[in-house]
PDB file of N, CA and C in Angstrom:
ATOM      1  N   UNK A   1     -19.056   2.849 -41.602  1.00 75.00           N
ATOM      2  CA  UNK A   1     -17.713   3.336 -41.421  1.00 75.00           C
ATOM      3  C   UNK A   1     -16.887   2.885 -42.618  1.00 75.00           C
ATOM      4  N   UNK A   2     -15.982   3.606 -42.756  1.00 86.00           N
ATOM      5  CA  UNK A   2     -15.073   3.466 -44.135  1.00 86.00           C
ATOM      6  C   UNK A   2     -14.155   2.550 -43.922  1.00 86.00           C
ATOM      7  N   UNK A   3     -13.135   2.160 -44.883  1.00 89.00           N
ATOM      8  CA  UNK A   3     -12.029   1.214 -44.455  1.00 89.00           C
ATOM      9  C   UNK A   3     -11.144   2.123 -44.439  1.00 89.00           C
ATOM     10  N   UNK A   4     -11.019   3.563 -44.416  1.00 90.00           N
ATOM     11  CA  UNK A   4     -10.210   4.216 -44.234  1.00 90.00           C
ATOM     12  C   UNK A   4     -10.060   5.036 -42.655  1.00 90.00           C
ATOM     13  N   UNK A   5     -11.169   4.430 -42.026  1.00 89.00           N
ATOM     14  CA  UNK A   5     -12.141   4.921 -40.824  1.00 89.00           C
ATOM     15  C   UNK A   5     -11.511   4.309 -39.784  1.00 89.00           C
ATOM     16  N   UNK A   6     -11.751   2.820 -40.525  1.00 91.00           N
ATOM     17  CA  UNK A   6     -11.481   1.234 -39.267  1.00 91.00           C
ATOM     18  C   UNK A   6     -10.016   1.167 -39.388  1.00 91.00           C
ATOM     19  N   UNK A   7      -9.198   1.798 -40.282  1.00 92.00           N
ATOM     20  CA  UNK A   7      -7.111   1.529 -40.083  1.00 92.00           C
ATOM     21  C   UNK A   7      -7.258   2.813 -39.475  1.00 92.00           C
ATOM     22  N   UNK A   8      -7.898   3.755 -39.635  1.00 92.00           N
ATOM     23  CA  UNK A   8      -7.022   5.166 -38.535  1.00 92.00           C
ATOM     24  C   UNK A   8      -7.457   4.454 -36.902  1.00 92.00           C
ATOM     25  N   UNK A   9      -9.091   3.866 -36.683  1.00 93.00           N
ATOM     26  CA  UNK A   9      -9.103   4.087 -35.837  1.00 93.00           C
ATOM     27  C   UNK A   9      -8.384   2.812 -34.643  1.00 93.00           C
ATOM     28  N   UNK A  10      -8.174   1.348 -35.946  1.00 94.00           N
ATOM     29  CA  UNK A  10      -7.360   0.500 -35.503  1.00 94.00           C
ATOM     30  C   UNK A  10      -5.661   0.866 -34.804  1.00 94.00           C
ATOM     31  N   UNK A  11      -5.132   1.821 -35.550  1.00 95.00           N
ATOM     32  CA  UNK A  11      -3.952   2.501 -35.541  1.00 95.00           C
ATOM     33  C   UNK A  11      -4.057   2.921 -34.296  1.00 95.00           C
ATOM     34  N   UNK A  12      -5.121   3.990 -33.951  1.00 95.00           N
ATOM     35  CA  UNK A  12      -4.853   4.770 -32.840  1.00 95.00           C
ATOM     36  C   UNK A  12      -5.060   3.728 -31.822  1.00 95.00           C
ATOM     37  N   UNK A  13      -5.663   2.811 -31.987  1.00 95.00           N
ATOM     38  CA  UNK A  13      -6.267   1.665 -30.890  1.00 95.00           C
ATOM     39  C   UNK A  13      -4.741   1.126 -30.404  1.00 95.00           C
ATOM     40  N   UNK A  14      -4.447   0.614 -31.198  1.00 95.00           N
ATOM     41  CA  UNK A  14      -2.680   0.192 -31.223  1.00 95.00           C
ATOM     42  C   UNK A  14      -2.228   1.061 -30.499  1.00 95.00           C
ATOM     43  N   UNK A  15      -2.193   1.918 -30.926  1.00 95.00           N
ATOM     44  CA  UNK A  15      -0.974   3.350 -30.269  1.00 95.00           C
ATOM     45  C   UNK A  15      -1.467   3.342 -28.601  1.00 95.00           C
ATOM     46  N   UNK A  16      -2.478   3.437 -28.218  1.00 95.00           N
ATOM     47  CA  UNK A  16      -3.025   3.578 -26.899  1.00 95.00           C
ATOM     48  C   UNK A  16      -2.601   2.290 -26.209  1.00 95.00           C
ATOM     49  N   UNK A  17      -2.977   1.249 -26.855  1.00 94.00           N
ATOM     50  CA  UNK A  17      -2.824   0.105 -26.096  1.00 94.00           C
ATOM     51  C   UNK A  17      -0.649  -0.029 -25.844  1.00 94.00           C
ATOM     52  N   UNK A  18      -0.014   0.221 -27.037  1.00 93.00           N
ATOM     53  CA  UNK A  18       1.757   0.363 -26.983  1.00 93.00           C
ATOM     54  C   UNK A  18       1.707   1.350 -26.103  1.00 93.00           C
ATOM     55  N   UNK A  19       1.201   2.566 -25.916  1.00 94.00           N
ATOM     56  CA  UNK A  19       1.715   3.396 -24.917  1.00 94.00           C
ATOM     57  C   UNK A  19       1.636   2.814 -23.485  1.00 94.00           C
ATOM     58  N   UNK A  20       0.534   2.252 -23.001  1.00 91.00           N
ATOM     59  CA  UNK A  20      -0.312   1.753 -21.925  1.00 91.00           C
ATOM     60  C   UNK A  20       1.098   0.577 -21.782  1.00 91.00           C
ATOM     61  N   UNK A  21       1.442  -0.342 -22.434  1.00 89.00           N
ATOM     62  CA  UNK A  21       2.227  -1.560 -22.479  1.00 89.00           C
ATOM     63  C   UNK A  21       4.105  -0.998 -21.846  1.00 89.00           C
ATOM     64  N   UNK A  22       3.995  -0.070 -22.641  1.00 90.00           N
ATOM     65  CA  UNK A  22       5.400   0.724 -22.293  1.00 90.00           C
ATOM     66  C   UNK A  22       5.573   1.257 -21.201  1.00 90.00           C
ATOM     67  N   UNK A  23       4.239   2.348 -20.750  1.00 90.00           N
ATOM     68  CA  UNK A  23       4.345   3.203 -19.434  1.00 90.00           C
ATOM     69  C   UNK A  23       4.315   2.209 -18.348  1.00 90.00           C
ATOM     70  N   UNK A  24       3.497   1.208 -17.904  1.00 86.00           N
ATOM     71  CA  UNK A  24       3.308  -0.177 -17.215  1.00 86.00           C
ATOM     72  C   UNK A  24       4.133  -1.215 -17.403  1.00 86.00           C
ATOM     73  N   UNK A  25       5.343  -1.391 -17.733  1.00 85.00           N
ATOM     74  CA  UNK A  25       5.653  -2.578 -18.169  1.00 85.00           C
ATOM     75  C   UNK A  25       5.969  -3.025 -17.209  1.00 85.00           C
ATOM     76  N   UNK A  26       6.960  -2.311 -16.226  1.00 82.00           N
ATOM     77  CA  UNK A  26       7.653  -2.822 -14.974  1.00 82.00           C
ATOM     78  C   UNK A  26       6.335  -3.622 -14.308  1.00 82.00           C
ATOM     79  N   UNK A  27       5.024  -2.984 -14.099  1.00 82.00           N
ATOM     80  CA  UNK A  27       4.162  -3.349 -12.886  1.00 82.00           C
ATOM     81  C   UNK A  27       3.902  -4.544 -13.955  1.00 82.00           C
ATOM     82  N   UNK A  28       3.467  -4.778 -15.569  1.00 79.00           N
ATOM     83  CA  UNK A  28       3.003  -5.930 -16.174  1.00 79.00           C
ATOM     84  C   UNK A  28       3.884  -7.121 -16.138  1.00 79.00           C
ATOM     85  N   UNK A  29       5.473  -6.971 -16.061  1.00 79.00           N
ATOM     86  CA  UNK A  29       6.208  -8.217 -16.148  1.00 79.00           C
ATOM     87  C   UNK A  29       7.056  -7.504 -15.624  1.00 79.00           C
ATOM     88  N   UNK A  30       6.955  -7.871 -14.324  1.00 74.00           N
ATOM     89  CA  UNK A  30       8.483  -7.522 -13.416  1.00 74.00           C
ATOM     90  C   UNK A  30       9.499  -8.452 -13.449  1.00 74.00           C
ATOM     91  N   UNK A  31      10.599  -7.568 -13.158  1.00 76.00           N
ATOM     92  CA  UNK A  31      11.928  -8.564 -13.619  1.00 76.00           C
ATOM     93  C   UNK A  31      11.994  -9.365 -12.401  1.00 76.00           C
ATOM     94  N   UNK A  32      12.412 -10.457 -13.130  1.00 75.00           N
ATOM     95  CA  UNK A  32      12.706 -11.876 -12.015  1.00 75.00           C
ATOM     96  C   UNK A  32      14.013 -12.254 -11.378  1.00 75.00           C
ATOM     97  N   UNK A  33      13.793 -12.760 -10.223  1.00 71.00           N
ATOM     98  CA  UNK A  33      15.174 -13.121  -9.338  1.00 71.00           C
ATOM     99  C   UNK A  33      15.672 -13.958  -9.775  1.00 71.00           C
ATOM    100  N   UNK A  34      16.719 -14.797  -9.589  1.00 67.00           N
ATOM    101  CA  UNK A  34      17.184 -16.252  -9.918  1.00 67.00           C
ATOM    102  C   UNK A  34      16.331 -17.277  -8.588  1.00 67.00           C
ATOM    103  N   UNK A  35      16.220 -18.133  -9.392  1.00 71.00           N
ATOM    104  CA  UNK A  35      15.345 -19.193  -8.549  1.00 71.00           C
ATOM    105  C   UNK A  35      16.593 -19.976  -7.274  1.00 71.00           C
ATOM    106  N   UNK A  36      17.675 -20.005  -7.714  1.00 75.00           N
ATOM    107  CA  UNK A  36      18.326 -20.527  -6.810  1.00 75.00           C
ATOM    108  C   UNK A  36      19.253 -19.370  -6.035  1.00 75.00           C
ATOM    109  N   UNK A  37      19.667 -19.127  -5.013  1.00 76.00           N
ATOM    110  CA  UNK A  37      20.344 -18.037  -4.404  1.00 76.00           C
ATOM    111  C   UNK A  37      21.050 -18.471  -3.498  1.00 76.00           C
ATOM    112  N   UNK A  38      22.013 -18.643  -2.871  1.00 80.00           N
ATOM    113  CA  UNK A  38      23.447 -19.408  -2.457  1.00 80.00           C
ATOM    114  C   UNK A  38      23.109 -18.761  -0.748  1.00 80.00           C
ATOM    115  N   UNK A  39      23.149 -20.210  -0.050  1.00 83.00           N
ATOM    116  CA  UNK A  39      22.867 -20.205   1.665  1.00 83.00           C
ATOM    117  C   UNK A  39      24.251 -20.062   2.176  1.00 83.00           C
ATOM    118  N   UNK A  40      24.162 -19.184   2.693  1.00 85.00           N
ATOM    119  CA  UNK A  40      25.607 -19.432   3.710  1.00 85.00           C
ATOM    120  C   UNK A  40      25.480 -19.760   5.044  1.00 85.00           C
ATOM    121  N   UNK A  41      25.124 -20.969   5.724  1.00 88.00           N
ATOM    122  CA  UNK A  41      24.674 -21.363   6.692  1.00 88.00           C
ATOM    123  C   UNK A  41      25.622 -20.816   8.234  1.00 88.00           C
ATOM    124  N   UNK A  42      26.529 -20.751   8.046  1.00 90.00           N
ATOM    125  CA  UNK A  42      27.325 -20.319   9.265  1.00 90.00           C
ATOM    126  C   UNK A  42      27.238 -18.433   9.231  1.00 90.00           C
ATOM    127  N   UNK A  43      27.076 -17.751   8.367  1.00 90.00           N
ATOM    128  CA  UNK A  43      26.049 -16.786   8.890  1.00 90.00           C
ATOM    129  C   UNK A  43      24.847 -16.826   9.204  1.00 90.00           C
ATOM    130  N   UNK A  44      24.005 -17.559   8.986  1.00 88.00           N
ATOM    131  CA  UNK A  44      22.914 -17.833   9.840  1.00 88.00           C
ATOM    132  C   UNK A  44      22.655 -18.421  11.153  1.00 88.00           C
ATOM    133  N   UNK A  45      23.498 -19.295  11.116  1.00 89.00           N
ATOM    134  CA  UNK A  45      23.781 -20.042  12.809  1.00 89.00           C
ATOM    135  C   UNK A  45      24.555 -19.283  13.437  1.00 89.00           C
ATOM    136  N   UNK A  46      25.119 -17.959  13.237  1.00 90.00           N
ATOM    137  CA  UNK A  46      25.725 -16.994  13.970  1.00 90.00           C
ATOM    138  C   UNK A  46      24.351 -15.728  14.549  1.00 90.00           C
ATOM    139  N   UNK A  47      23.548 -15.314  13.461  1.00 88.00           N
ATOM    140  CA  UNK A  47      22.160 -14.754  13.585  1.00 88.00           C
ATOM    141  C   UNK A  47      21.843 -15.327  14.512  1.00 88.00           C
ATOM    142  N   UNK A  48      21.650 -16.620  14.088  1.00 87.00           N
ATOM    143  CA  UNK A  48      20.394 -17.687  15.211  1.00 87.00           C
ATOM    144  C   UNK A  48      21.152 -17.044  16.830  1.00 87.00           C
ATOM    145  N   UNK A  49      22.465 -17.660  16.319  1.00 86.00           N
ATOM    146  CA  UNK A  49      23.130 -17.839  18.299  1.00 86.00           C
ATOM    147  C   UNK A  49      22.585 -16.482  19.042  1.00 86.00           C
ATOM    148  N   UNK A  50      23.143 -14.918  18.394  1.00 84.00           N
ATOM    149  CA  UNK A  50      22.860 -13.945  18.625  1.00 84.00           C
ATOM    150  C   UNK A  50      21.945 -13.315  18.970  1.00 84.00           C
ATOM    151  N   UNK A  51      20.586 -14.039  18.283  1.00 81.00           N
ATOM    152  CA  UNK A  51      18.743 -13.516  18.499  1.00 81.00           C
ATOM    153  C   UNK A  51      18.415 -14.507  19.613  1.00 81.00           C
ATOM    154  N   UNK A  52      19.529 -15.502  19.861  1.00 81.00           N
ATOM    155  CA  UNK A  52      18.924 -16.836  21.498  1.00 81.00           C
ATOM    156  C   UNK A  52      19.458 -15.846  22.535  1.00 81.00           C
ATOM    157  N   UNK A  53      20.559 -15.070  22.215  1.00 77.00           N
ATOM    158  CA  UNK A  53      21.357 -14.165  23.788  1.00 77.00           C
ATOM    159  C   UNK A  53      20.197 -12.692  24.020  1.00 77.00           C
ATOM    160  N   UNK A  54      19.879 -12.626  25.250  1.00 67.00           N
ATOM    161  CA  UNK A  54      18.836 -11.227  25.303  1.00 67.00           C
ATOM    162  C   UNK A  54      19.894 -10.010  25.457  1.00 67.00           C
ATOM    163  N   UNK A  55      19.950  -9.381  25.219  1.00 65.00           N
ATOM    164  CA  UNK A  55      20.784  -7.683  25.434  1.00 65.00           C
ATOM    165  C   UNK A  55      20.657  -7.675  27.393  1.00 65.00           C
ATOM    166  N   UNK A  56      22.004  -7.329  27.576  1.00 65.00           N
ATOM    167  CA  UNK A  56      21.828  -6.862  28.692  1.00 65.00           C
ATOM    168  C   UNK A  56      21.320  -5.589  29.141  1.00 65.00           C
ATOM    169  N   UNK A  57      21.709  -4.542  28.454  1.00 64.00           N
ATOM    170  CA  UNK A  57      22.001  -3.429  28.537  1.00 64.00           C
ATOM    171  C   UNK A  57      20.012  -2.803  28.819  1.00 64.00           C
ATOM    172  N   UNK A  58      19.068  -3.697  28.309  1.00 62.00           N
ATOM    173  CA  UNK A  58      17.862  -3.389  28.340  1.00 62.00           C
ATOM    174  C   UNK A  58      17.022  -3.829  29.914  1.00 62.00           C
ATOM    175  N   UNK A  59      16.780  -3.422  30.547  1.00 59.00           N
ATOM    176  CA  UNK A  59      16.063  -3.878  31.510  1.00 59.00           C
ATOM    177  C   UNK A  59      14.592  -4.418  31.048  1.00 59.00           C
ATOM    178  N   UNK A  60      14.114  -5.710  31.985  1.00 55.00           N
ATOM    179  CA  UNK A  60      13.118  -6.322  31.372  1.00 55.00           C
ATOM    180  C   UNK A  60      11.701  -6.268  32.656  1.00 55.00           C
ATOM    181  N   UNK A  61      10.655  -5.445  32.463  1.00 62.00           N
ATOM    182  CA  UNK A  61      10.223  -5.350  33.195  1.00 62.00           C
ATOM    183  C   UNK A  61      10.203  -4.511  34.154  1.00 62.00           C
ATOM    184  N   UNK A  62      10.701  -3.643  33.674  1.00 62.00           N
ATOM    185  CA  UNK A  62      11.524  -2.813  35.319  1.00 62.00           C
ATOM    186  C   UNK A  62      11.335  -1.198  34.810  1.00 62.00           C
ATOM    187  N   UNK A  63      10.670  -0.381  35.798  1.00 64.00           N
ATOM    188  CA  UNK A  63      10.581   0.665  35.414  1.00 64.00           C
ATOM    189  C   UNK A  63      11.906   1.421  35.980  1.00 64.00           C
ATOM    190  N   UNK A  64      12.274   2.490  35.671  1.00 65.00           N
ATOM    191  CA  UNK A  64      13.158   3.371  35.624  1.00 65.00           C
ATOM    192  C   UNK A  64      12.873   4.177  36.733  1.00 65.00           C
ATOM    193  N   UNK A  65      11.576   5.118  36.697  1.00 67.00           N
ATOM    194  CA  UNK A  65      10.961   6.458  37.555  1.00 67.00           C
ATOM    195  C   UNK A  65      10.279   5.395  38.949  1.00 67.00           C
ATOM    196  N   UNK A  66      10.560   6.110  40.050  1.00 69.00           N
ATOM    197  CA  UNK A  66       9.700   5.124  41.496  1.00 69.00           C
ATOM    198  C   UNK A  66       8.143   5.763  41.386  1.00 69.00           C
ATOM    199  N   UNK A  67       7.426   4.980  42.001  1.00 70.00           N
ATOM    200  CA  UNK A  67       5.999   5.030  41.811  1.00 70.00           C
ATOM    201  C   UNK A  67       5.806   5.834  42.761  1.00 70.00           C
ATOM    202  N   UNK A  68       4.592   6.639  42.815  1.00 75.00           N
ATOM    203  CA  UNK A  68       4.441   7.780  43.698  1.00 75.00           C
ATOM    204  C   UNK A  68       3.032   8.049  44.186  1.00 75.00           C
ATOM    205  N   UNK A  69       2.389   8.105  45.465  1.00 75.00           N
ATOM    206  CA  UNK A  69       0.755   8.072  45.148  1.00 75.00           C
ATOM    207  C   UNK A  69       0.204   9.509  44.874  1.00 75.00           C
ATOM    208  N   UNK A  70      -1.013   9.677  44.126  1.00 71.00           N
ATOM    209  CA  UNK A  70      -1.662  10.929  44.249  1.00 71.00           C
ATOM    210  C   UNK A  70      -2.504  11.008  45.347  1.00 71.00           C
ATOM    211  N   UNK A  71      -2.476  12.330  46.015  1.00 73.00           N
ATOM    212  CA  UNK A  71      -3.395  12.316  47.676  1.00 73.00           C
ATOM    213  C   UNK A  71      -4.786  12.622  46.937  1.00 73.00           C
ATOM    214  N   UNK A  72      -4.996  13.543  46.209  1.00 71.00           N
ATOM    215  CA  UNK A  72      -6.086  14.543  45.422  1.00 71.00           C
ATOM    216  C   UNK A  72      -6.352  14.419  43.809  1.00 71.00           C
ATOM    217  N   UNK A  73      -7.419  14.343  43.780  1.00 67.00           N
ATOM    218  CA  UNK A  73      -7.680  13.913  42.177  1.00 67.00           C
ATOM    219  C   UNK A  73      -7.756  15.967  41.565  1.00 67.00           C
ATOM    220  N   UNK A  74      -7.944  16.096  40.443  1.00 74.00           N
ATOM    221  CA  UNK A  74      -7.881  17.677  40.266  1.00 74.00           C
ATOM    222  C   UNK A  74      -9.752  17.610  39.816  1.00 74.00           C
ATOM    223  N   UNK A  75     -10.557  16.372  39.827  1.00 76.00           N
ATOM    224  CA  UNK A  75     -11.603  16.466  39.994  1.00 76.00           C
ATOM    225  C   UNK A  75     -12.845  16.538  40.658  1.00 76.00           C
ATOM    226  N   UNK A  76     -13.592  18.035  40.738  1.00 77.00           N
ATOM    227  CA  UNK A  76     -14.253  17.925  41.951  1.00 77.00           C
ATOM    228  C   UNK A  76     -15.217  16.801  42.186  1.00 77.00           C
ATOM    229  N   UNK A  77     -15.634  17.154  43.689  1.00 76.00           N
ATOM    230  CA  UNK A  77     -16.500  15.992  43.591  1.00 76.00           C
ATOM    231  C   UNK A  77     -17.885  16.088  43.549  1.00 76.00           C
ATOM    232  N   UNK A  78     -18.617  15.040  43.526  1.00 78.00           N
ATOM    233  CA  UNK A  78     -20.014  15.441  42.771  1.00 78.00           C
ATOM    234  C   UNK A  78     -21.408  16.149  44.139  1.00 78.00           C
ATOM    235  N   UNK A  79     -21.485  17.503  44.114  1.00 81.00           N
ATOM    236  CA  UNK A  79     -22.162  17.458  45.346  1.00 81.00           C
ATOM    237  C   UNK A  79     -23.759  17.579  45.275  1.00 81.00           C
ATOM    238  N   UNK A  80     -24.165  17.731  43.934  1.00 82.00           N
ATOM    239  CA  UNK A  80     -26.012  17.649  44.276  1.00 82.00           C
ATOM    240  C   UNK A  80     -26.643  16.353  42.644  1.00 82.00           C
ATOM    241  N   UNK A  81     -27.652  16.096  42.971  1.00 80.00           N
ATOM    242  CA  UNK A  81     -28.016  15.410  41.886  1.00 80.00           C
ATOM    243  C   UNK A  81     -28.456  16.110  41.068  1.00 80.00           C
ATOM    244  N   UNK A  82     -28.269  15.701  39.625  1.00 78.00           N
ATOM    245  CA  UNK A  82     -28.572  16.068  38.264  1.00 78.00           C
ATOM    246  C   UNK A  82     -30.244  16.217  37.819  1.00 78.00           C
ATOM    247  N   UNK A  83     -30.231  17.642  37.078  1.00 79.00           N
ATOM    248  CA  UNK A  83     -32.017  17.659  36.567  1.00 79.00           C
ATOM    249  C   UNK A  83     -32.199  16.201  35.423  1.00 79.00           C
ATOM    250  N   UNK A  84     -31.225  15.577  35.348  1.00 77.00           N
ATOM    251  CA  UNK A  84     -32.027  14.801  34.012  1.00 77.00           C
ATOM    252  C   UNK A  84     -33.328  13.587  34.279  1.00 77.00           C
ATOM    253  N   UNK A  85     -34.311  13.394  33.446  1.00 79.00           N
ATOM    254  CA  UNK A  85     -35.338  13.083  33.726  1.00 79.00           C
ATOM    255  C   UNK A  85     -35.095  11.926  32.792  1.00 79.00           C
ATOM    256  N   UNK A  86     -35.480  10.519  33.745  1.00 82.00           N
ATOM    257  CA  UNK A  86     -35.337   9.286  32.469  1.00 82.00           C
ATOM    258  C   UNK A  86     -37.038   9.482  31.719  1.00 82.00           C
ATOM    259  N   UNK A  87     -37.281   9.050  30.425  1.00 85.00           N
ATOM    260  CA  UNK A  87     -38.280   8.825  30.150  1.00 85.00           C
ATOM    261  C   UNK A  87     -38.609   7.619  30.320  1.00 85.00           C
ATOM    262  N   UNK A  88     -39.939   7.019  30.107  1.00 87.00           N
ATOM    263  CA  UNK A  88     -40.441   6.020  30.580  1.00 87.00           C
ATOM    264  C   UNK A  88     -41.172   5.868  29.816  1.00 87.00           C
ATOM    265  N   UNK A  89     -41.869   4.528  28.852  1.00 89.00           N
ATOM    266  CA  UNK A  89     -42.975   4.092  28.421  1.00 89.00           C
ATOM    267  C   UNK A  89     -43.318   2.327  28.675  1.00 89.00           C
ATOM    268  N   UNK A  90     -44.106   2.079  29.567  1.00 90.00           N
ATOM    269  CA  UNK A  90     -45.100   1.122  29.784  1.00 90.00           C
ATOM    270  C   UNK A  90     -43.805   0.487  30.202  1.00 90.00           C
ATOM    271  N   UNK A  91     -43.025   0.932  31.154  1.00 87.00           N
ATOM    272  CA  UNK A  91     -42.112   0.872  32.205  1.00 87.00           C
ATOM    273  C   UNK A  91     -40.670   0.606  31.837  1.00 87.00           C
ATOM    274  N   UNK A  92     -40.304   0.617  30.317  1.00 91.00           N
ATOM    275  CA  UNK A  92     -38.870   0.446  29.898  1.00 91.00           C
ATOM    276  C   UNK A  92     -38.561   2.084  29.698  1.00 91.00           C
ATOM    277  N   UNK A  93     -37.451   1.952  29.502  1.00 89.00           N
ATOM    278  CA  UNK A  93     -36.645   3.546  29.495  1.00 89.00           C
ATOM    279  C   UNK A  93     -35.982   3.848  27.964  1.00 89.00           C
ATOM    280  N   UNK A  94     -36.682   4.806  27.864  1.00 88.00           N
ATOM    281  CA  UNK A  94     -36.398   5.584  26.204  1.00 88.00           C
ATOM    282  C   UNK A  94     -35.607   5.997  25.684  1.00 88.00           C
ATOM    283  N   UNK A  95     -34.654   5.742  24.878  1.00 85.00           N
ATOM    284  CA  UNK A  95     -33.694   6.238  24.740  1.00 85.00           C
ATOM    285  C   UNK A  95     -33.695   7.260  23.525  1.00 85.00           C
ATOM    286  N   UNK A  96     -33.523   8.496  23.433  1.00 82.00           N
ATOM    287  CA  UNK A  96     -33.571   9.259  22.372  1.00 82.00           C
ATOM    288  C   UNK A  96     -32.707   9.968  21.125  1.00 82.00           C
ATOM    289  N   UNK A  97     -32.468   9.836  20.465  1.00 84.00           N
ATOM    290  CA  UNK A  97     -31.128   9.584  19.716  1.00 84.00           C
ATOM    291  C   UNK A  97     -31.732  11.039  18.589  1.00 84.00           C
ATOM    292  N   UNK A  98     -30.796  12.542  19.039  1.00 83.00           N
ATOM    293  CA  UNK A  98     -31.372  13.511  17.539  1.00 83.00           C
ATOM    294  C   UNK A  98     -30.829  12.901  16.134  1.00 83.00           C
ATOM    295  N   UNK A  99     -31.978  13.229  15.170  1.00 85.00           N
ATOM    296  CA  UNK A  99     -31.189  12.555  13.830  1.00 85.00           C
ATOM    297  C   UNK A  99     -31.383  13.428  13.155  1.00 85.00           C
ATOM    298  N   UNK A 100     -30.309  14.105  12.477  1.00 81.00           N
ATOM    299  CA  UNK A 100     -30.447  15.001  11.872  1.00 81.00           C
ATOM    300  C   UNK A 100     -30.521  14.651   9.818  1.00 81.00           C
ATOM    301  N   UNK A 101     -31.465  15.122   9.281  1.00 73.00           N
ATOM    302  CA  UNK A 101     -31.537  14.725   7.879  1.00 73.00           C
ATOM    303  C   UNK A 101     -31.177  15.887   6.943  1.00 73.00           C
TER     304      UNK A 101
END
């Protein structure tokens, strides 16, 4: 390779890597908060008091609609036994699983 080869292709190397640095920067060095940030404690002990009181207005436990019985299921019921045949080998039961490839 030429030395005129290794600066174009150093150049473009650069250029890819500045574009990459620019389009990403936010996600590479995100901007920072201040380390110290000012408590205002009597809004918080007002929070606190407020999240200790429960809402009245919500019932706890308690349904709304009265419970009601069903007489009839909408499923019939079962009136003869089924053709299925268990298989059997040397007295355990086979289980057969299609596998399709």
């Amino acid at each position: 390779m030429t030395t005129r080869g290794k600066i174009v292709l150093t150049i473009l190397l650069l250029g890819v890597v500045g574009f990459g640095m620019y389009r990403w920067w936010d996600k590479i060095a995100p901007q920072t908060r201040p380390q110290s940030q000012p408590i205002d404690m009597a809004k918080i002990k007002q929070e606190l008091q407020t999240a200790k009181n429960p809402p009245t207005d919500i019932p706890l436990l308690i349904g709304t609609n009265a419970a009601s019985l069903v007489q009839r299921s909408g499923i019939p019921a079962v009136s003869n036994v089924s053709d299925y045949v268990k298989n059997m080998k040397d007295g355990k039961l086979i289980v057969e699983f299609p596998i399709n490839v």
